[in-house]
């Protein structure tokens, strides 16, 4: 049985790689790459709060705040806050606290910049501070902001000065100002800004102190300010930042809950959706149900379909293929977003999921032309180059990323991919490990790290890598599948089955996973169950994968082995010939055809097939043994019997047959699955091999060294 395919390689330019990993051509900045890297704060760093229009200067609250409760005041607590960020003792956001959904106002509502009040020096300074912020004149904005604060000591002006500090990456200074001025007791917006500063400083527990361990406004009877229609609710933003803190603290369940809550509070909080998808927090079914039940109409109004269609494009591409394609078509035609990078990336991911690597590569190149530093498309780009054997281009892309984006995890993932391709597994592990250190939730690099161990049959280390991935990324099914494959390599079948079942519980529509179940039952000698799973894999692959996908020779070869053991040699030969149509160099299929001929006493044809298999076999010891046995058996046969053997009559897809025979055979297999008409054999047929017991070969000939290696055709790249 097969569960992988061989790696391809193409020549590399002379001098591309040094033999010593310490003299790698991939250049680094001074020090190790990890020393020069930092973990981004998921959109919080450098994000500016929307400057809105100025209010009266009588304080932060009152008329411009929407309260829950009748006579609630604005005080969180009268307890002074510590000025130092390292000693933050935050009172809880209790029931007596009211929330505003708008940042402090900068100008009067419905007033254009040309009609601003300028009858006081403070008003004129605020205008200049605002203009300096908009033109990124940080020093000028700080200069004007500090003078306004000194004159008024107003909470609004304190907030805007802290905002300027935040925009200029002076997070400590902004936090110190907000604490010393006691603004956190007066304004939710100031508390949110303090949370952003703590997030940027990677003080995750301080973030939770500022924003609360849970949403303090959940299940409270209050209404958001109606003047904020069209803007993202502050409550949703707080949920998102709270979730990032939990994520960095490795509390995945709480992080997931916060991100989901942010979207239920306000569907338009895209950062929360991005986090759920990027870190694969939901399995396939839960992800689809969650996205489809969000309150689009309530929150988005006339733009409901706009958001629904774009959010669907972010979902996994295993099932709901028709819905995803419909959303892509709507985005391109009705929403006029055919040139949007996110829409193009969704198209590329769909093509990659269908193993249409050439088409996917064209889309990725189109994205690169528009934005060479668009990080989302790089993993798909790398996957296409890997699968198409573009070694030189894979090297060039990795080098370009090292030069331009050496603080991104995907850069070191690209370098690891290159070394994995050229089979320098220790170097590949080094760079995959680098990527996971920079982004612990990078699924592709965790899987690549495990694959680099699995390629050298280091099963325990590979399993540890896959387990780490499964714990950090709860929505992923591939880590469990690969763990099951590693245990099958060690013949620990019961343990393997448990992990395969875990994988199936997260994704029931992956034909590669169903193929592994077929492998499992085959090795357990449960051939009827193996047949059912192999047919199910065929059914799932038919509507999803292109004919160029590696899934087809994989399933056909395995199905052929199942039929061979069931004694249905004609159907087995059909399967193996279909395998060779898709993969002419498949030595496993050639050897299996030779074995069937041997069992049918067609020794000359068996020798011919064994010799063909030798051309592409990784090791020739077993095949040479088979050739010797076939020749010895042929020597005992009459010469007439040998010369009457005709190879063409046994090729069920020879020129004399209809061109649509392969498709017809595929439909027959699927129909047999749908009607549950599994062929039953009597004891004589099932025990047919016993007739040649003295000449039978050990079953290990059917499983070559690469059968259960991690599958490099998966979407992990």
PDB file of N, CA and C in Angstrom, residues 31-110:
ATOM      1  N   UNK A  31      24.114  38.527  14.443  1.00  0.00           N
ATOM      2  CA  UNK A  31      23.482  37.699  15.451  1.00  0.00           C
ATOM      3  C   UNK A  31      22.607  36.660  14.791  1.00  0.00           C
ATOM      4  N   UNK A  32      22.010  35.815  15.594  1.00  0.00           N
ATOM      5  CA  UNK A  32      21.157  34.765  15.047  1.00  0.00           C
ATOM      6  C   UNK A  32      19.849  35.357  14.591  1.00  0.00           C
ATOM      7  N   UNK A  33      19.173  34.708  13.638  1.00  0.00           N
ATOM      8  CA  UNK A  33      17.900  35.241  13.152  1.00  0.00           C
ATOM      9  C   UNK A  33      16.884  35.436  14.260  1.00  0.00           C
ATOM     10  N   UNK A  34      16.891  34.549  15.235  1.00  0.00           N
ATOM     11  CA  UNK A  34      15.866  34.670  16.271  1.00  0.00           C
ATOM     12  C   UNK A  34      16.129  35.873  17.160  1.00  0.00           C
ATOM     13  N   UNK A  35      17.402  36.261  17.311  1.00  0.00           N
ATOM     14  CA  UNK A  35      17.710  37.430  18.110  1.00  0.00           C
ATOM     15  C   UNK A  35      17.210  38.700  17.450  1.00  0.00           C
ATOM     16  N   UNK A  36      17.123  38.678  16.131  1.00  0.00           N
ATOM     17  CA  UNK A  36      16.700  39.860  15.400  1.00  0.00           C
ATOM     18  C   UNK A  36      15.207  39.883  15.139  1.00  0.00           C
ATOM     19  N   UNK A  37      14.504  38.884  15.612  1.00  0.00           N
ATOM     20  CA  UNK A  37      13.081  38.768  15.319  1.00  0.00           C
ATOM     21  C   UNK A  37      12.263  39.123  16.540  1.00  0.00           C
ATOM     22  N   UNK A  38      11.020  39.474  16.302  1.00  0.00           N
ATOM     23  CA  UNK A  38      10.088  39.699  17.398  1.00  0.00           C
ATOM     24  C   UNK A  38       8.742  39.157  16.995  1.00  0.00           C
ATOM     25  N   UNK A  39       7.948  38.849  17.991  1.00  0.00           N
ATOM     26  CA  UNK A  39       6.608  38.344  17.720  1.00  0.00           C
ATOM     27  C   UNK A  39       5.681  39.528  17.596  1.00  0.00           C
ATOM     28  N   UNK A  40       5.008  39.621  16.472  1.00  0.00           N
ATOM     29  CA  UNK A  40       4.096  40.734  16.248  1.00  0.00           C
ATOM     30  C   UNK A  40       2.886  40.615  17.156  1.00  0.00           C
ATOM     31  N   UNK A  41       2.245  41.719  17.367  1.00  0.00           N
ATOM     32  CA  UNK A  41       1.114  41.747  18.285  1.00  0.00           C
ATOM     33  C   UNK A  41      -0.209  41.682  17.554  1.00  0.00           C
ATOM     34  N   UNK A  42      -0.228  40.941  16.437  1.00  0.00           N
ATOM     35  CA  UNK A  42      -1.467  40.629  15.731  1.00  0.00           C
ATOM     36  C   UNK A  42      -2.255  41.882  15.374  1.00  0.00           C
ATOM     37  N   UNK A  43      -1.583  42.876  14.836  1.00  0.00           N
ATOM     38  CA  UNK A  43      -2.291  44.049  14.353  1.00  0.00           C
ATOM     39  C   UNK A  43      -2.367  45.172  15.350  1.00  0.00           C
ATOM     40  N   UNK A  44      -2.021  44.919  16.633  1.00  0.00           N
ATOM     41  CA  UNK A  44      -2.136  45.975  17.622  1.00  0.00           C
ATOM     42  C   UNK A  44      -1.004  46.982  17.492  1.00  0.00           C
ATOM     43  N   UNK A  45       0.185  46.500  17.175  1.00  0.00           N
ATOM     44  CA  UNK A  45       1.332  47.395  17.110  1.00  0.00           C
ATOM     45  C   UNK A  45       1.196  48.350  15.940  1.00  0.00           C
ATOM     46  N   UNK A  46       1.347  49.633  16.256  1.00  0.00           N
ATOM     47  CA  UNK A  46       1.321  50.641  15.208  1.00  0.00           C
ATOM     48  C   UNK A  46      -0.059  50.970  14.694  1.00  0.00           C
ATOM     49  N   UNK A  47      -1.095  50.386  15.275  1.00  0.00           N
ATOM     50  CA  UNK A  47      -2.443  50.660  14.801  1.00  0.00           C
ATOM     51  C   UNK A  47      -2.939  51.951  15.421  1.00  0.00           C
ATOM     52  N   UNK A  48      -3.427  52.827  14.619  1.00  0.00           N
ATOM     53  CA  UNK A  48      -3.914  54.096  15.133  1.00  0.00           C
ATOM     54  C   UNK A  48      -5.402  54.028  15.381  1.00  0.00           C
ATOM     55  N   UNK A  49      -5.822  54.541  16.548  1.00  0.00           N
ATOM     56  CA  UNK A  49      -7.246  54.659  16.792  1.00  0.00           C
ATOM     57  C   UNK A  49      -7.790  55.753  15.901  1.00  0.00           C
ATOM     58  N   UNK A  50      -8.960  55.543  15.359  1.00  0.00           N
ATOM     59  CA  UNK A  50      -9.488  56.473  14.371  1.00  0.00           C
ATOM     60  C   UNK A  50      -9.684  57.854  14.971  1.00  0.00           C
ATOM     61  N   UNK A  51      -9.036  58.873  14.423  1.00  0.00           N
ATOM     62  CA  UNK A  51      -9.273  60.226  14.916  1.00  0.00           C
ATOM     63  C   UNK A  51     -10.649  60.685  14.479  1.00  0.00           C
ATOM     64  N   UNK A  52     -11.459  61.006  15.434  1.00  0.00           N
ATOM     65  CA  UNK A  52     -12.809  61.436  15.109  1.00  0.00           C
ATOM     66  C   UNK A  52     -12.944  62.898  15.504  1.00  0.00           C
ATOM     67  N   UNK A  53     -14.107  63.460  15.418  1.00  0.00           N
ATOM     68  CA  UNK A  53     -14.272  64.897  15.589  1.00  0.00           C
ATOM     69  C   UNK A  53     -14.220  65.302  17.047  1.00  0.00           C
ATOM     70  N   UNK A  54     -13.831  66.531  17.307  1.00  0.00           N
ATOM     71  CA  UNK A  54     -13.583  67.021  18.655  1.00  0.00           C
ATOM     72  C   UNK A  54     -14.895  67.334  19.363  1.00  0.00           C
ATOM     73  N   UNK A  55     -14.898  67.061  20.664  1.00  0.00           N
ATOM     74  CA  UNK A  55     -16.070  67.377  21.472  1.00  0.00           C
ATOM     75  C   UNK A  55     -15.789  68.606  22.306  1.00  0.00           C
ATOM     76  N   UNK A  56     -16.747  68.970  23.135  1.00  0.00           N
ATOM     77  CA  UNK A  56     -16.484  70.034  24.087  1.00  0.00           C
ATOM     78  C   UNK A  56     -15.441  69.553  25.086  1.00  0.00           C
ATOM     79  N   UNK A  57     -14.794  70.427  25.771  1.00  0.00           N
ATOM     80  CA  UNK A  57     -13.652  70.076  26.612  1.00  0.00           C
ATOM     81  C   UNK A  57     -14.026  69.937  28.076  1.00  0.00           C
ATOM     82  N   UNK A  58     -15.250  69.621  28.334  1.00  0.00           N
ATOM     83  CA  UNK A  58     -15.685  69.541  29.719  1.00  0.00           C
ATOM     84  C   UNK A  58     -15.397  68.194  30.350  1.00  0.00           C
ATOM     85  N   UNK A  59     -14.790  67.271  29.610  1.00  0.00           N
ATOM     86  CA  UNK A  59     -14.457  65.972  30.185  1.00  0.00           C
ATOM     87  C   UNK A  59     -14.817  64.858  29.256  1.00  0.00           C
ATOM     88  N   UNK A  60     -14.440  63.644  29.638  1.00  0.00           N
ATOM     89  CA  UNK A  60     -14.644  62.503  28.753  1.00  0.00           C
ATOM     90  C   UNK A  60     -16.062  62.031  28.813  1.00  0.00           C
ATOM     91  N   UNK A  61     -16.896  62.210  29.567  1.00  0.00           N
ATOM     92  CA  UNK A  61     -18.121  61.416  29.574  1.00  0.00           C
ATOM     93  C   UNK A  61     -19.368  62.168  29.257  1.00  0.00           C
ATOM     94  N   UNK A  62     -20.333  61.905  30.100  1.00  0.00           N
ATOM     95  CA  UNK A  62     -21.631  62.538  30.041  1.00  0.00           C
ATOM     96  C   UNK A  62     -22.325  62.332  28.713  1.00  0.00           C
ATOM     97  N   UNK A  63     -22.620  63.429  27.978  1.00  0.00           N
ATOM     98  CA  UNK A  63     -23.543  63.331  26.853  1.00  0.00           C
ATOM     99  C   UNK A  63     -23.057  62.434  25.742  1.00  0.00           C
ATOM    100  N   UNK A  64     -21.764  62.302  25.558  1.00  0.00           N
ATOM    101  CA  UNK A  64     -21.267  61.523  24.426  1.00  0.00           C
ATOM    102  C   UNK A  64     -21.083  60.050  24.743  1.00  0.00           C
ATOM    103  N   UNK A  65     -21.493  59.584  25.925  1.00  0.00           N
ATOM    104  CA  UNK A  65     -21.368  58.186  26.290  1.00  0.00           C
ATOM    105  C   UNK A  65     -22.732  57.532  26.322  1.00  0.00           C
ATOM    106  N   UNK A  66     -22.786  56.264  25.879  1.00  0.00           N
ATOM    107  CA  UNK A  66     -24.017  55.487  25.980  1.00  0.00           C
ATOM    108  C   UNK A  66     -23.885  54.572  27.181  1.00  0.00           C
ATOM    109  N   UNK A  67     -24.739  54.717  28.157  1.00  0.00           N
ATOM    110  CA  UNK A  67     -24.610  53.979  29.408  1.00  0.00           C
ATOM    111  C   UNK A  67     -25.522  52.770  29.418  1.00  0.00           C
ATOM    112  N   UNK A  68     -25.141  51.764  30.201  1.00  0.00           N
ATOM    113  CA  UNK A  68     -26.094  50.738  30.554  1.00  0.00           C
ATOM    114  C   UNK A  68     -26.404  50.947  32.022  1.00  0.00           C
ATOM    115  N   UNK A  69     -27.653  50.797  32.403  1.00  0.00           N
ATOM    116  CA  UNK A  69     -28.072  51.165  33.753  1.00  0.00           C
ATOM    117  C   UNK A  69     -28.556  52.593  33.760  1.00  0.00           C
ATOM    118  N   UNK A  70     -29.386  52.937  34.692  1.00  0.00           N
ATOM    119  CA  UNK A  70     -30.035  54.238  34.662  1.00  0.00           C
ATOM    120  C   UNK A  70     -29.138  55.368  35.147  1.00  0.00           C
ATOM    121  N   UNK A  71     -28.539  55.217  36.321  1.00  0.00           N
ATOM    122  CA  UNK A  71     -27.795  56.323  36.896  1.00  0.00           C
ATOM    123  C   UNK A  71     -26.334  55.938  37.144  1.00  0.00           C
ATOM    124  N   UNK A  72     -25.795  55.155  36.241  1.00  0.00           N
ATOM    125  CA  UNK A  72     -24.409  54.721  36.431  1.00  0.00           C
ATOM    126  C   UNK A  72     -23.460  55.867  36.167  1.00  0.00           C
ATOM    127  N   UNK A  73     -22.350  55.895  36.926  1.00  0.00           N
ATOM    128  CA  UNK A  73     -21.345  56.930  36.696  1.00  0.00           C
ATOM    129  C   UNK A  73     -20.198  56.342  35.899  1.00  0.00           C
ATOM    130  N   UNK A  74     -19.188  57.179  35.646  1.00  0.00           N
ATOM    131  CA  UNK A  74     -18.095  56.759  34.777  1.00  0.00           C
ATOM    132  C   UNK A  74     -16.930  56.158  35.537  1.00  0.00           C
ATOM    133  N   UNK A  75     -16.979  56.162  36.847  1.00  0.00           N
ATOM    134  CA  UNK A  75     -15.814  55.730  37.612  1.00  0.00           C
ATOM    135  C   UNK A  75     -15.703  54.217  37.627  1.00  0.00           C
ATOM    136  N   UNK A  76     -14.533  53.724  37.263  1.00  0.00           N
ATOM    137  CA  UNK A  76     -14.255  52.304  37.443  1.00  0.00           C
ATOM    138  C   UNK A  76     -13.970  52.065  38.920  1.00  0.00           C
ATOM    139  N   UNK A  77     -13.101  52.878  39.465  1.00  0.00           N
ATOM    140  CA  UNK A  77     -12.734  52.779  40.865  1.00  0.00           C
ATOM    141  C   UNK A  77     -12.011  54.054  41.230  1.00  0.00           C
ATOM    142  N   UNK A  78     -12.065  54.430  42.485  1.00  0.00           N
ATOM    143  CA  UNK A  78     -11.315  55.616  42.908  1.00  0.00           C
ATOM    144  C   UNK A  78      -9.912  55.259  43.360  1.00  0.00           C
ATOM    145  N   UNK A  79      -9.560  53.977  43.270  1.00  0.00           N
ATOM    146  CA  UNK A  79      -8.217  53.543  43.657  1.00  0.00           C
ATOM    147  C   UNK A  79      -7.198  54.053  42.649  1.00  0.00           C
ATOM    148  N   UNK A  80      -6.204  54.822  43.077  1.00  0.00           N
ATOM    149  CA  UNK A  80      -5.193  55.309  42.123  1.00  0.00           C
ATOM    150  C   UNK A  80      -4.442  54.134  41.502  1.00  0.00           C
ATOM    151  N   UNK A  81      -4.057  54.303  40.246  1.00  0.00           N
ATOM    152  CA  UNK A  81      -3.310  53.262  39.536  1.00  0.00           C
ATOM    153  C   UNK A  81      -1.820  53.484  39.712  1.00  0.00           C
ATOM    154  N   UNK A  82      -1.102  52.374  39.795  1.00  0.00           N
ATOM    155  CA  UNK A  82       0.354  52.482  39.877  1.00  0.00           C
ATOM    156  C   UNK A  82       0.896  53.039  38.581  1.00  0.00           C
ATOM    157  N   UNK A  83       1.880  53.894  38.683  1.00  0.00           N
ATOM    158  CA  UNK A  83       2.441  54.499  37.476  1.00  0.00           C
ATOM    159  C   UNK A  83       3.285  53.531  36.693  1.00  0.00           C
ATOM    160  N   UNK A  84       3.868  52.568  37.366  1.00  0.00           N
ATOM    161  CA  UNK A  84       4.744  51.615  36.677  1.00  0.00           C
ATOM    162  C   UNK A  84       3.930  50.502  36.053  1.00  0.00           C
ATOM    163  N   UNK A  85       4.273  50.122  34.819  1.00  0.00           N
ATOM    164  CA  UNK A  85       3.558  49.054  34.141  1.00  0.00           C
ATOM    165  C   UNK A  85       3.819  47.705  34.784  1.00  0.00           C
ATOM    166  N   UNK A  86       4.906  47.578  35.516  1.00  0.00           N
ATOM    167  CA  UNK A  86       5.248  46.291  36.115  1.00  0.00           C
ATOM    168  C   UNK A  86       4.502  46.030  37.406  1.00  0.00           C
ATOM    169  N   UNK A  87       3.754  47.013  37.872  1.00  0.00           N
ATOM    170  CA  UNK A  87       2.991  46.832  39.107  1.00  0.00           C
ATOM    171  C   UNK A  87       1.581  47.343  38.907  1.00  0.00           C
ATOM    172  N   UNK A  88       0.884  46.732  37.999  1.00  0.00           N
ATOM    173  CA  UNK A  88      -0.459  47.176  37.653  1.00  0.00           C
ATOM    174  C   UNK A  88      -1.473  46.378  38.453  1.00  0.00           C
ATOM    175  N   UNK A  89      -2.207  47.060  39.309  1.00  0.00           N
ATOM    176  CA  UNK A  89      -3.255  46.408  40.077  1.00  0.00           C
ATOM    177  C   UNK A  89      -4.571  47.018  39.645  1.00  0.00           C
ATOM    178  N   UNK A  90      -5.249  46.383  38.719  1.00  0.00           N
ATOM    179  CA  UNK A  90      -6.429  46.957  38.100  1.00  0.00           C
ATOM    180  C   UNK A  90      -7.679  46.511  38.832  1.00  0.00           C
ATOM    181  N   UNK A  91      -8.542  47.453  39.184  1.00  0.00           N
ATOM    182  CA  UNK A  91      -9.847  47.056  39.718  1.00  0.00           C
ATOM    183  C   UNK A  91     -10.685  46.458  38.612  1.00  0.00           C
ATOM    184  N   UNK A  92     -11.577  45.540  38.935  1.00  0.00           N
ATOM    185  CA  UNK A  92     -12.393  44.912  37.896  1.00  0.00           C
ATOM    186  C   UNK A  92     -13.352  45.896  37.265  1.00  0.00           C
ATOM    187  N   UNK A  93     -13.695  45.629  36.014  1.00  0.00           N
ATOM    188  CA  UNK A  93     -14.715  46.425  35.336  1.00  0.00           C
ATOM    189  C   UNK A  93     -16.063  45.913  35.806  1.00  0.00           C
ATOM    190  N   UNK A  94     -16.638  46.562  36.747  1.00  0.00           N
ATOM    191  CA  UNK A  94     -17.840  46.054  37.390  1.00  0.00           C
ATOM    192  C   UNK A  94     -19.121  46.583  36.797  1.00  0.00           C
ATOM    193  N   UNK A  95     -20.225  46.290  37.470  1.00  0.00           N
ATOM    194  CA  UNK A  95     -21.534  46.674  36.958  1.00  0.00           C
ATOM    195  C   UNK A  95     -21.765  48.178  37.024  1.00  0.00           C
ATOM    196  N   UNK A  96     -20.988  48.885  37.853  1.00  0.00           N
ATOM    197  CA  UNK A  96     -21.215  50.327  37.984  1.00  0.00           C
ATOM    198  C   UNK A  96     -20.516  51.120  36.902  1.00  0.00           C
ATOM    199  N   UNK A  97     -19.855  50.415  35.982  1.00  0.00           N
ATOM    200  CA  UNK A  97     -19.076  51.119  34.967  1.00  0.00           C
ATOM    201  C   UNK A  97     -19.830  51.165  33.653  1.00  0.00           C
ATOM    202  N   UNK A  98     -19.745  52.298  32.989  1.00  0.00           N
ATOM    203  CA  UNK A  98     -20.422  52.467  31.706  1.00  0.00           C
ATOM    204  C   UNK A  98     -19.407  52.434  30.581  1.00  0.00           C
ATOM    205  N   UNK A  99     -19.876  52.054  29.416  1.00  0.00           N
ATOM    206  CA  UNK A  99     -18.987  51.943  28.256  1.00  0.00           C
ATOM    207  C   UNK A  99     -19.388  52.926  27.188  1.00  0.00           C
ATOM    208  N   UNK A 100     -18.403  53.574  26.591  1.00  0.00           N
ATOM    209  CA  UNK A 100     -18.649  54.351  25.389  1.00  0.00           C
ATOM    210  C   UNK A 100     -18.162  53.552  24.198  1.00  0.00           C
ATOM    211  N   UNK A 101     -18.802  53.691  23.088  1.00  0.00           N
ATOM    212  CA  UNK A 101     -18.370  52.980  21.889  1.00  0.00           C
ATOM    213  C   UNK A 101     -17.595  53.881  20.956  1.00  0.00           C
ATOM    214  N   UNK A 102     -17.255  55.088  21.387  1.00  0.00           N
ATOM    215  CA  UNK A 102     -16.488  55.980  20.529  1.00  0.00           C
ATOM    216  C   UNK A 102     -15.217  56.427  21.235  1.00  0.00           C
ATOM    217  N   UNK A 103     -14.148  56.675  20.493  1.00  0.00           N
ATOM    218  CA  UNK A 103     -12.964  57.278  21.078  1.00  0.00           C
ATOM    219  C   UNK A 103     -13.268  58.723  21.459  1.00  0.00           C
ATOM    220  N   UNK A 104     -12.423  59.364  22.247  1.00  0.00           N
ATOM    221  CA  UNK A 104     -12.619  60.778  22.530  1.00  0.00           C
ATOM    222  C   UNK A 104     -12.713  61.575  21.242  1.00  0.00           C
ATOM    223  N   UNK A 105     -13.631  62.527  21.205  1.00  0.00           N
ATOM    224  CA  UNK A 105     -13.894  63.270  19.985  1.00  0.00           C
ATOM    225  C   UNK A 105     -12.849  64.347  19.755  1.00  0.00           C
ATOM    226  N   UNK A 106     -12.590  64.611  18.497  1.00  0.00           N
ATOM    227  CA  UNK A 106     -11.582  65.601  18.137  1.00  0.00           C
ATOM    228  C   UNK A 106     -12.207  66.879  17.600  1.00  0.00           C
ATOM    229  N   UNK A 107     -13.295  66.757  16.837  1.00  0.00           N
ATOM    230  CA  UNK A 107     -13.999  67.916  16.310  1.00  0.00           C
ATOM    231  C   UNK A 107     -15.489  67.753  16.574  1.00  0.00           C
ATOM    232  N   UNK A 108     -16.264  68.808  16.546  1.00  0.00           N
ATOM    233  CA  UNK A 108     -17.712  68.677  16.712  1.00  0.00           C
ATOM    234  C   UNK A 108     -18.303  67.801  15.623  1.00  0.00           C
ATOM    235  N   UNK A 109     -19.310  67.034  15.970  1.00  0.00           N
ATOM    236  CA  UNK A 109     -19.928  66.134  15.002  1.00  0.00           C
ATOM    237  C   UNK A 109     -20.492  66.910  13.822  1.00  0.00           C
ATOM    238  N   UNK A 110     -20.421  66.272  12.630  1.00  0.00           N
ATOM    239  CA  UNK A 110     -20.967  66.835  11.397  1.00  0.00           C
ATOM    240  C   UNK A 110     -20.359  68.192  11.066  1.00  0.00           C
TER     241      UNK A 110
END
